[in-house]
PDB file of C-alpha atoms in Angstrom:
ATOM      1  CA  MET A  33      11.211 -25.027  11.477  1.00  0.00           C
ATOM      2  CA  GLN A  34      11.183 -21.803  13.440  1.00  0.00           C
ATOM      3  CA  ALA A  35       8.160 -20.252  15.152  1.00  0.00           C
ATOM      4  CA  VAL A  36       8.224 -16.566  14.233  1.00  0.00           C
ATOM      5  CA  ALA A  37       5.982 -13.546  14.500  1.00  0.00           C
ATOM      6  CA  SER A  38       4.325 -12.583  11.246  1.00  0.00           C
ATOM      7  CA  LEU A  39       5.898  -9.739   9.266  1.00  0.00           C
ATOM      8  CA  ARG A  40       2.410  -8.549   8.384  1.00  0.00           C
ATOM      9  CA  TYR A  41       2.436  -6.749  11.749  1.00  0.00           C
ATOM     10  CA  GLY A  42       4.023  -3.312  11.570  1.00  0.00           C
ATOM     11  CA  VAL A  43       5.665  -3.671  14.966  1.00  0.00           C
ATOM     12  CA  ILE A  44       7.358  -6.897  13.837  1.00  0.00           C
ATOM     13  CA  PHE A  45       8.361  -5.555  10.425  1.00  0.00           C
ATOM     14  CA  LYS A  46       9.971  -2.535  12.074  1.00  0.00           C
ATOM     15  CA  LYS A  47      11.708  -4.746  14.643  1.00  0.00           C
ATOM     16  CA  ALA A  48      13.306  -6.782  11.842  1.00  0.00           C
ATOM     17  CA  PHE A  49      14.105  -4.116   9.260  1.00  0.00           C
ATOM     18  CA  SER A  50      15.209  -1.310  11.583  1.00  0.00           C
ATOM     19  CA  GLN A  51      18.517  -3.138  11.999  1.00  0.00           C
ATOM     20  CA  PRO A  52      20.933  -1.025   9.898  1.00  0.00           C
ATOM     21  CA  ASP A  53      22.655  -3.984   8.215  1.00  0.00           C
ATOM     22  CA  VAL A  54      19.314  -5.597   7.333  1.00  0.00           C
ATOM     23  CA  PHE A  55      17.949  -2.282   6.066  1.00  0.00           C
ATOM     24  CA  THR A  56      20.981  -1.600   3.848  1.00  0.00           C
ATOM     25  CA  ALA A  57      21.049  -5.172   2.482  1.00  0.00           C
ATOM     26  CA  PHE A  58      17.341  -4.998   1.636  1.00  0.00           C
ATOM     27  CA  VAL A  59      17.763  -1.604  -0.059  1.00  0.00           C
ATOM     28  CA  LYS A  60      20.755  -2.893  -2.030  1.00  0.00           C
ATOM     29  CA  ASP A  61      18.803  -5.863  -3.383  1.00  0.00           C
ATOM     30  CA  ILE A  62      15.565  -3.983  -4.083  1.00  0.00           C
ATOM     31  CA  LEU A  63      16.931  -0.685  -5.423  1.00  0.00           C
ATOM     32  CA  GLY A  64      20.423  -1.703  -6.485  1.00  0.00           C
ATOM     33  CA  ILE A  65      22.036   1.135  -4.520  1.00  0.00           C
ATOM     34  CA  ASP A  66      24.547   1.183  -1.675  1.00  0.00           C
ATOM     35  CA  ILE A  67      23.779   3.349   1.331  1.00  0.00           C
ATOM     36  CA  ILE A  68      25.873   4.133   4.386  1.00  0.00           C
ATOM     37  CA  ILE A  69      23.862   4.520   7.601  1.00  0.00           C
ATOM     38  CA  ASP A  70      24.407   3.842  11.278  1.00  0.00           C
ATOM     39  CA  HIS A  71      20.795   3.906  12.443  1.00  0.00           C
ATOM     40  CA  VAL A  72      17.226   3.623  11.168  1.00  0.00           C
ATOM     41  CA  GLU A  73      14.437   5.773  12.576  1.00  0.00           C
ATOM     42  CA  THR A  74      10.998   4.307  13.182  1.00  0.00           C
ATOM     43  CA  GLU A  75       7.801   6.381  13.181  1.00  0.00           C
ATOM     44  CA  LYS A  76       9.800   9.286  11.767  1.00  0.00           C
ATOM     45  CA  SER A  77       7.993  12.614  11.415  1.00  0.00           C
ATOM     46  CA  PHE A  78       9.188  16.074  10.448  1.00  0.00           C
ATOM     47  CA  PRO A  79       9.264  18.931  13.004  1.00  0.00           C
ATOM     48  CA  SER A  80       6.813  20.943  10.894  1.00  0.00           C
ATOM     49  CA  PRO A  81       4.012  19.028   9.111  1.00  0.00           C
ATOM     50  CA  VAL A  82       4.220  19.249   5.327  1.00  0.00           C
ATOM     51  CA  GLY A  83       0.976  20.251   3.651  1.00  0.00           C
ATOM     52  CA  ASN A  84      -0.811  20.387   7.037  1.00  0.00           C
ATOM     53  CA  VAL A  85      -0.535  16.589   7.382  1.00  0.00           C
ATOM     54  CA  ASN A  86       1.882  15.108   9.907  1.00  0.00           C
ATOM     55  CA  ASN A  87       3.186  11.985   8.162  1.00  0.00           C
ATOM     56  CA  HIS A  88       4.825   9.172  10.101  1.00  0.00           C
ATOM     57  CA  PHE A  89       7.381   7.119   8.172  1.00  0.00           C
ATOM     58  CA  ASP A  90       7.591   3.482   9.278  1.00  0.00           C
ATOM     59  CA  LEU A  91      11.327   3.154   8.627  1.00  0.00           C
ATOM     60  CA  PHE A  92      13.463   6.129   7.635  1.00  0.00           C
ATOM     61  CA  ALA A  93      17.206   6.356   7.002  1.00  0.00           C
ATOM     62  CA  GLU A  94      19.365   9.164   5.682  1.00  0.00           C
ATOM     63  CA  ASP A  95      22.727   8.581   4.004  1.00  0.00           C
ATOM     64  CA  LYS A  96      24.463  11.958   4.245  1.00  0.00           C
ATOM     65  CA  ILE A  97      27.561  10.743   2.422  1.00  0.00           C
ATOM     66  CA  ASN A  98      25.776   9.553  -0.710  1.00  0.00           C
ATOM     67  CA  ARG A  99      22.987  12.139  -0.211  1.00  0.00           C
ATOM     68  CA  ILE A 100      20.134   9.638  -0.198  1.00  0.00           C
ATOM     69  CA  ILE A 101      16.979   9.192   1.859  1.00  0.00           C
ATOM     70  CA  VAL A 102      15.285   5.806   1.860  1.00  0.00           C
ATOM     71  CA  ASP A 103      12.027   5.160   3.634  1.00  0.00           C
ATOM     72  CA  ILE A 104      10.315   1.792   3.820  1.00  0.00           C
ATOM     73  CA  GLN A 105       6.573   1.758   4.364  1.00  0.00           C
ATOM     74  CA  HIS A 106       4.655  -1.276   5.470  1.00  0.00           C
ATOM     75  CA  ARG A 107       0.919  -1.948   5.539  1.00  0.00           C
ATOM     76  CA  ARG A 108      -1.906  -2.045   3.074  1.00  0.00           C
ATOM     77  CA  TYR A 109      -4.516   0.698   2.959  1.00  0.00           C
ATOM     78  CA  PRO A 110      -7.411   1.315   0.576  1.00  0.00           C
ATOM     79  CA  ASP A 111      -5.488   4.382  -0.598  1.00  0.00           C
ATOM     80  CA  HIS A 112      -1.915   3.051  -0.307  1.00  0.00           C
ATOM     81  CA  TYR A 113      -0.787   4.209  -3.769  1.00  0.00           C
ATOM     82  CA  HIS A 114      -1.868   7.776  -3.051  1.00  0.00           C
ATOM     83  CA  ARG A 115      -0.954   7.691   0.639  1.00  0.00           C
ATOM     84  CA  PHE A 116       2.677   6.729   0.083  1.00  0.00           C
ATOM     85  CA  LEU A 117       3.011   9.049  -2.892  1.00  0.00           C
ATOM     86  CA  HIS A 118       2.063  11.808  -0.452  1.00  0.00           C
ATOM     87  CA  TYR A 119       4.638  10.578   2.073  1.00  0.00           C
ATOM     88  CA  HIS A 120       7.304  10.454  -0.629  1.00  0.00           C
ATOM     89  CA  CYS A 121       6.515  14.000  -1.764  1.00  0.00           C
ATOM     90  CA  ALA A 122       6.564  15.182   1.846  1.00  0.00           C
ATOM     91  CA  ALA A 123      10.160  13.937   2.154  1.00  0.00           C
ATOM     92  CA  LEU A 124      10.983  15.947  -0.971  1.00  0.00           C
ATOM     93  CA  LEU A 125       9.140  19.103   0.031  1.00  0.00           C
ATOM     94  CA  GLU A 126      10.610  19.104   3.539  1.00  0.00           C
ATOM     95  CA  GLN A 127      14.019  19.697   1.932  1.00  0.00           C
ATOM     96  CA  ALA A 128      12.783  22.737  -0.011  1.00  0.00           C
ATOM     97  CA  VAL A 129      12.907  24.880   3.135  1.00  0.00           C
ATOM     98  CA  SER A 130      16.698  24.872   3.224  1.00  0.00           C
ATOM     99  CA  ALA A 131      17.451  24.365  -0.495  1.00  0.00           C
ATOM    100  CA  LYS A 132      18.775  27.179  -2.668  1.00  0.00           C
ATOM    101  CA  ASP A 133      16.448  26.218  -5.503  1.00  0.00           C
ATOM    102  CA  TYR A 134      13.827  23.549  -6.171  1.00  0.00           C
ATOM    103  CA  ARG A 135      16.371  20.734  -6.471  1.00  0.00           C
ATOM    104  CA  PRO A 136      16.353  18.761  -3.190  1.00  0.00           C
ATOM    105  CA  ALA A 137      19.745  18.090  -1.659  1.00  0.00           C
ATOM    106  CA  LEU A 138      18.977  14.396  -1.156  1.00  0.00           C
ATOM    107  CA  THR A 139      17.545  11.813  -3.532  1.00  0.00           C
ATOM    108  CA  VAL A 140      14.443  10.176  -2.070  1.00  0.00           C
ATOM    109  CA  TYR A 141      13.541   6.520  -2.548  1.00  0.00           C
ATOM    110  CA  THR A 142      10.443   4.924  -1.057  1.00  0.00           C
ATOM    111  CA  ILE A 143       9.864   1.175  -0.822  1.00  0.00           C
ATOM    112  CA  VAL A 144       6.319   0.101   0.033  1.00  0.00           C
ATOM    113  CA  VAL A 145       5.937  -3.520   1.171  1.00  0.00           C
ATOM    114  CA  LEU A 146       2.339  -4.742   0.788  1.00  0.00           C
ATOM    115  CA  THR A 147       2.369  -7.963   2.800  1.00  0.00           C
ATOM    116  CA  SER A 148      -1.395  -8.488   2.405  1.00  0.00           C
ATOM    117  CA  GLY A 149      -1.314  -8.232  -1.372  1.00  0.00           C
ATOM    118  CA  ASP A 150      -3.021  -5.784  -3.690  1.00  0.00           C
ATOM    119  CA  LYS A 151      -5.982  -5.801  -6.051  1.00  0.00           C
ATOM    120  CA  HIS A 152      -3.696  -5.527  -9.100  1.00  0.00           C
ATOM    121  CA  GLY A 153      -1.846  -8.770  -8.318  1.00  0.00           C
ATOM    122  CA  ARG A 154       1.619  -7.523  -9.368  1.00  0.00           C
ATOM    123  CA  ASP A 155       4.873  -8.445  -7.657  1.00  0.00           C
ATOM    124  CA  MET A 156       6.112  -4.886  -8.188  1.00  0.00           C
ATOM    125  CA  SER A 157       5.024  -1.544  -9.536  1.00  0.00           C
ATOM    126  CA  LEU A 158       7.044   1.639  -9.898  1.00  0.00           C
ATOM    127  CA  ILE A 159       6.569   5.387  -9.890  1.00  0.00           C
ATOM    128  CA  ASP A 160       9.576   6.861 -11.682  1.00  0.00           C
ATOM    129  CA  PHE A 161       9.696  10.648 -11.470  1.00  0.00           C
ATOM    130  CA  ASP A 162      12.230  11.142 -14.260  1.00  0.00           C
ATOM    131  CA  PRO A 163      10.786  13.014 -17.290  1.00  0.00           C
ATOM    132  CA  LYS A 164      10.498  10.849 -20.419  1.00  0.00           C
ATOM    133  CA  ASP A 165      10.527  11.777 -24.080  1.00  0.00           C
ATOM    134  CA  ARG A 166       7.836  10.517 -26.430  1.00  0.00           C
ATOM    135  CA  HIS A 167       9.803   7.275 -26.863  1.00  0.00           C
ATOM    136  CA  GLY A 168       9.835   6.596 -23.127  1.00  0.00           C
ATOM    137  CA  GLN A 169      13.518   7.475 -22.797  1.00  0.00           C
ATOM    138  CA  GLY A 170      14.355   9.072 -19.450  1.00  0.00           C
ATOM    139  CA  LEU A 171      16.173  12.404 -19.376  1.00  0.00           C
ATOM    140  CA  GLY A 172      18.193  11.576 -16.265  1.00  0.00           C
ATOM    141  CA  GLU A 173      17.015  14.716 -14.491  1.00  0.00           C
ATOM    142  CA  ILE A 174      15.031  13.371 -11.541  1.00  0.00           C
ATOM    143  CA  PRO A 175      16.172  10.176  -9.768  1.00  0.00           C
ATOM    144  CA  HIS A 176      13.415   9.874  -7.133  1.00  0.00           C
ATOM    145  CA  LYS A 177      11.420   6.627  -7.177  1.00  0.00           C
ATOM    146  CA  ILE A 178       8.671   4.770  -5.351  1.00  0.00           C
ATOM    147  CA  VAL A 179       8.679   0.974  -5.549  1.00  0.00           C
ATOM    148  CA  TYR A 180       5.642  -1.015  -4.424  1.00  0.00           C
ATOM    149  CA  ILE A 181       6.351  -4.712  -3.819  1.00  0.00           C
ATOM    150  CA  CYS A 182       3.905  -7.515  -3.039  1.00  0.00           C
ATOM    151  CA  PRO A 183       5.598 -10.706  -1.753  1.00  0.00           C
ATOM    152  CA  LYS A 184       2.359 -12.621  -2.322  1.00  0.00           C
ATOM    153  CA  TYR A 185       2.758 -12.324  -6.104  1.00  0.00           C
ATOM    154  CA  LEU A 186       6.339 -13.551  -6.456  1.00  0.00           C
ATOM    155  CA  ASN A 187       6.703 -15.150  -9.908  1.00  0.00           C
ATOM    156  CA  ASP A 188       9.269 -16.412 -12.418  1.00  0.00           C
ATOM    157  CA  GLU A 189       9.971 -12.879 -13.654  1.00  0.00           C
ATOM    158  CA  THR A 190      10.647 -11.419 -10.210  1.00  0.00           C
ATOM    159  CA  PRO A 191      14.274 -10.164 -10.092  1.00  0.00           C
ATOM    160  CA  GLU A 192      16.591 -12.754  -8.603  1.00  0.00           C
ATOM    161  CA  ALA A 193      17.970 -10.305  -6.024  1.00  0.00           C
ATOM    162  CA  TRP A 194      14.470  -9.819  -4.635  1.00  0.00           C
ATOM    163  CA  ARG A 195      13.376 -13.438  -4.470  1.00  0.00           C
ATOM    164  CA  GLU A 196      14.707 -14.540  -1.111  1.00  0.00           C
ATOM    165  CA  TRP A 197      13.447 -11.393   0.619  1.00  0.00           C
ATOM    166  CA  LEU A 198       9.950 -11.734  -0.818  1.00  0.00           C
ATOM    167  CA  LEU A 199       9.850 -15.457  -0.072  1.00  0.00           C
ATOM    168  CA  ALA A 200      10.968 -14.830   3.513  1.00  0.00           C
ATOM    169  CA  ILE A 201       8.378 -12.096   4.116  1.00  0.00           C
ATOM    170  CA  ASN A 202       5.575 -14.200   2.670  1.00  0.00           C
ATOM    171  CA  ASP A 203       6.800 -17.333   4.464  1.00  0.00           C
ATOM    172  CA  SER A 204       6.539 -15.590   7.825  1.00  0.00           C
ATOM    173  CA  LEU A 205       2.843 -14.836   7.458  1.00  0.00           C
ATOM    174  CA  ASP A 206       1.751 -18.246   8.792  1.00  0.00           C
ATOM    175  CA  GLU A 207       4.233 -17.824  11.688  1.00  0.00           C
ATOM    176  CA  GLN A 208       6.358 -20.820  10.676  1.00  0.00           C
ATOM    177  CA  VAL A 209       9.510 -20.672   8.526  1.00  0.00           C
ATOM    178  CA  ASP A 210      11.996 -23.283   7.408  1.00  0.00           C
ATOM    179  CA  GLU A 211      15.187 -21.306   7.839  1.00  0.00           C
ATOM    180  CA  THR A 212      17.231 -23.899   5.930  1.00  0.00           C
ATOM    181  CA  HIS A 213      15.681 -22.636   2.676  1.00  0.00           C
ATOM    182  CA  TYR A 214      17.360 -19.243   3.034  1.00  0.00           C
ATOM    183  CA  HIS A 215      20.985 -18.336   2.448  1.00  0.00           C
ATOM    184  CA  LYS A 216      21.277 -14.559   2.807  1.00  0.00           C
ATOM    185  CA  ALA A 217      22.815 -13.695   6.173  1.00  0.00           C
ATOM    186  CA  CYS A 218      20.495 -10.739   6.678  1.00  0.00           C
ATOM    187  CA  VAL A 219      17.401 -12.828   5.950  1.00  0.00           C
ATOM    188  CA  GLN A 220      18.569 -15.246   8.635  1.00  0.00           C
ATOM    189  CA  LYS A 221      19.034 -12.233  10.928  1.00  0.00           C
ATOM    190  CA  VAL A 222      15.437 -11.169  10.226  1.00  0.00           C
ATOM    191  CA  PHE A 223      14.208 -14.592  11.326  1.00  0.00           C
ATOM    192  CA  ALA A 224      16.382 -14.530  14.445  1.00  0.00           C
ATOM    193  CA  SER A 225      14.990 -11.122  15.449  1.00  0.00           C
ATOM    194  CA  ILE A 226      11.331 -12.139  15.127  1.00  0.00           C
ATOM    195  CA  GLN A 227      11.404 -15.534  16.829  1.00  0.00           C
ATOM    196  CA  LYS A 228       8.363 -15.807  19.055  1.00  0.00           C
ATOM    197  CA  ASN A 229      10.388 -16.570  22.146  1.00  0.00           C
ATOM    198  CA  THR A 230      12.252 -13.244  21.788  1.00  0.00           C
ATOM    199  CA  LEU A 231       9.155 -11.027  21.667  1.00  0.00           C
ATOM    200  CA  THR A 232       8.660  -8.540  24.487  1.00  0.00           C
ATOM    201  CA  PRO A 233       5.316  -7.952  26.223  1.00  0.00           C
ATOM    202  CA  GLU A 234       5.201  -4.600  24.398  1.00  0.00           C
ATOM    203  CA  ASP A 235       5.649  -6.365  21.039  1.00  0.00           C
ATOM    204  CA  ARG A 236       2.786  -8.732  21.814  1.00  0.00           C
ATOM    205  CA  ALA A 237       0.514  -5.889  22.948  1.00  0.00           C
ATOM    206  CA  ARG A 238       1.178  -3.938  19.729  1.00  0.00           C
ATOM    207  CA  MET A 239       0.465  -7.045  17.667  1.00  0.00           C
ATOM    208  CA  LYS A 240      -2.893  -7.488  19.397  1.00  0.00           C
ATOM    209  CA  ASP A 241      -3.734  -3.834  18.788  1.00  0.00           C
ATOM    210  CA  GLU A 242      -2.845  -4.134  15.111  1.00  0.00           C
ATOM    211  CA  TYR A 243      -4.870  -7.320  14.776  1.00  0.00           C
ATOM    212  CA  SER A 244      -7.923  -5.599  16.249  1.00  0.00           C
ATOM    213  CA  GLU A 245      -7.432  -2.572  13.991  1.00  0.00           C
ATOM    214  CA  ASP A 246      -7.159  -4.823  10.934  1.00  0.00           C
ATOM    215  CA  GLU A 247     -10.308  -6.713  11.897  1.00  0.00           C
ATOM    216  CA  LEU A 248     -12.199  -3.454  12.352  1.00  0.00           C
ATOM    217  CA  ARG A 249     -10.916  -2.141   9.022  1.00  0.00           C
ATOM    218  CA  ARG A 250     -11.882  -5.415   7.311  1.00  0.00           C
ATOM    219  CA  GLU A 251     -15.391  -5.179   8.748  1.00  0.00           C
ATOM    220  CA  GLU A 252     -15.676  -1.618   7.461  1.00  0.00           C
ATOM    221  CA  TRP A 253     -14.479  -2.708   3.998  1.00  0.00           C
ATOM    222  CA  ASP A 254     -16.961  -5.600   3.988  1.00  0.00           C
ATOM    223  CA  LYS A 255     -19.802  -3.283   4.977  1.00  0.00           C
ATOM    224  CA  ALA A 256     -18.805  -0.802   2.273  1.00  0.00           C
ATOM    225  CA  GLU A 257     -18.641  -3.565  -0.350  1.00  0.00           C
ATOM    226  CA  GLN A 258     -22.024  -4.950   0.768  1.00  0.00           C
ATOM    227  CA  LYS A 259     -23.538  -1.479   0.618  1.00  0.00           C
ATOM    228  CA  GLY A 260     -22.098  -1.014  -2.868  1.00  0.00           C
ATOM    229  CA  ARG A 261     -23.581  -4.324  -4.032  1.00  0.00           C
ATOM    230  CA  GLU A 262     -26.979  -3.465  -2.560  1.00  0.00           C
ATOM    231  CA  GLU A 263     -26.938  -0.022  -4.136  1.00  0.00           C
ATOM    232  CA  GLY A 264     -25.953  -1.612  -7.437  1.00  0.00           C
ATOM    233  CA  ARG A 265     -28.863  -4.057  -7.243  1.00  0.00           C
ATOM    234  CA  GLU A 266     -31.261  -1.261  -6.360  1.00  0.00           C
ATOM    235  CA  GLU A 267     -29.994   0.874  -9.226  1.00  0.00           C
ATOM    236  CA  GLY A 268     -30.317  -2.064 -11.620  1.00  0.00           C
ATOM    237  CA  ALA A 269     -33.867  -2.734 -10.466  1.00  0.00           C
ATOM    238  CA  LYS A 270     -34.765   0.941 -10.899  1.00  0.00           C
ATOM    239  CA  ILE A 271     -33.328   1.005 -14.436  1.00  0.00           C
ATOM    240  CA  LYS A 272     -35.289  -2.122 -15.312  1.00  0.00           C
ATOM    241  CA  ALA A 273     -38.500  -0.645 -13.893  1.00  0.00           C
ATOM    242  CA  LEU A 274     -37.999   2.557 -15.863  1.00  0.00           C
ATOM    243  CA  ASP A 275     -37.423   0.579 -19.070  1.00  0.00           C
ATOM    244  CA  ILE A 276     -40.638  -1.411 -18.501  1.00  0.00           C
ATOM    245  CA  ALA A 277     -42.593   1.748 -17.702  1.00  0.00           C
ATOM    246  CA  ARG A 278     -41.235   3.483 -20.802  1.00  0.00           C
ATOM    247  CA  ASN A 279     -42.575   0.632 -22.979  1.00  0.00           C
ATOM    248  CA  LEU A 280     -45.988   0.852 -21.302  1.00  0.00           C
ATOM    249  CA  LEU A 281     -46.545   4.582 -21.645  1.00  0.00           C
ATOM    250  CA  ASN A 282     -48.627   4.211 -24.809  1.00  0.00           C
ATOM    251  CA  VAL A 283     -50.463   1.122 -23.525  1.00  0.00           C
ATOM    252  CA  LEU A 284     -51.542   1.714 -19.935  1.00  0.00           C
ATOM    253  CA  ASP A 285     -52.596   4.606 -17.706  1.00  0.00           C
ATOM    254  CA  ASP A 286     -50.181   6.034 -15.132  1.00  0.00           C
ATOM    255  CA  ALA A 287     -51.785   4.378 -12.104  1.00  0.00           C
ATOM    256  CA  THR A 288     -51.586   0.930 -13.662  1.00  0.00           C
ATOM    257  CA  ILE A 289     -47.967   1.445 -14.730  1.00  0.00           C
ATOM    258  CA  ALA A 290     -47.080   2.557 -11.187  1.00  0.00           C
ATOM    259  CA  LYS A 291     -48.712  -0.543  -9.741  1.00  0.00           C
ATOM    260  CA  LYS A 292     -46.899  -2.913 -12.107  1.00  0.00           C
ATOM    261  CA  THR A 293     -43.420  -1.321 -11.854  1.00  0.00           C
ATOM    262  CA  GLY A 294     -43.305   0.045  -8.310  1.00  0.00           C
ATOM    263  CA  LEU A 295     -42.460   3.515  -9.605  1.00  0.00           C
ATOM    264  CA  THR A 296     -44.060   6.640  -8.182  1.00  0.00           C
ATOM    265  CA  MET A 297     -46.562   8.711 -10.111  1.00  0.00           C
ATOM    266  CA  THR A 298     -44.007  11.532 -10.182  1.00  0.00           C
ATOM    267  CA  GLU A 299     -41.416   9.264 -11.849  1.00  0.00           C
ATOM    268  CA  ILE A 300     -43.954   8.147 -14.451  1.00  0.00           C
ATOM    269  CA  LEU A 301     -44.953  11.740 -15.141  1.00  0.00           C
ATOM    270  CA  GLN A 302     -41.288  12.619 -15.638  1.00  0.00           C
ATOM    271  CA  LEU A 303     -40.979   9.697 -18.083  1.00  0.00           C
ATOM    272  CA  ARG A 304     -43.973  10.955 -20.078  1.00  0.00           C
ATOM    273  CA  GLN A 305     -42.509  14.452 -20.240  1.00  0.00           C
ATOM    274  CA  ALA A 306     -39.103  13.123 -21.339  1.00  0.00           C
ATOM    275  CA  ASN A 307     -40.674  10.994 -24.086  1.00  0.00           C
ATOM    276  CA  ARG A 308     -42.767  13.770 -25.658  1.00  0.00           C
TER     277      ARG A 308
END
């Protein structure tokens, strides 16, 4: 068994997957395409913000020979489907400045790795930008794609080429991996690069910061969910009170109805007017 840092931390994920050979091997297995790169940028941003939002790409690589951009995003957000769609479109729109027409010079692929899972519980989901006819047949006009993958939901139908990567990512989350279960050289290289005894003080500081940010975000989500439940209960109680009051309009006077239901006299008067 190896003691490793969890790939749920962005700093650790970038440390592992910013290695060009690991990046290209991962892209090959997930997207089925070969790319030629000599470096991977982390926290990539464009000189001029697109759409007045300065996006930062976790991992960004450009293959100028095969005319492909691949960015890998990591981390779960409440709005991750929309957020990374925006990032993907930013990588497309940034090319429009120098393009002769609206066709970007480079094909853009985005891979989003949701290490914490997702409410839909799918191992993968896809946004395919190619136009389709009414039978779902693609026209082959637009190759750009976004692939969302959730290692937590690996199943029997998950593509074989993906399996070891998803297993490795998920296996790292408890900070212990049995490296003998893995055979891909680049997966072994991922484990070697995130061993706990190789972490720098800067790595550990970033991990602590991310942990604190995640805890704060979780508290905010919990508060929002609790507020939603309370508002739902209050709304349900109000609907019930209105139903009771509506049935009493022809039986009791307004003051008595208000006392029994907790409604205001104004609300009861509005009910009487609506039921005339």
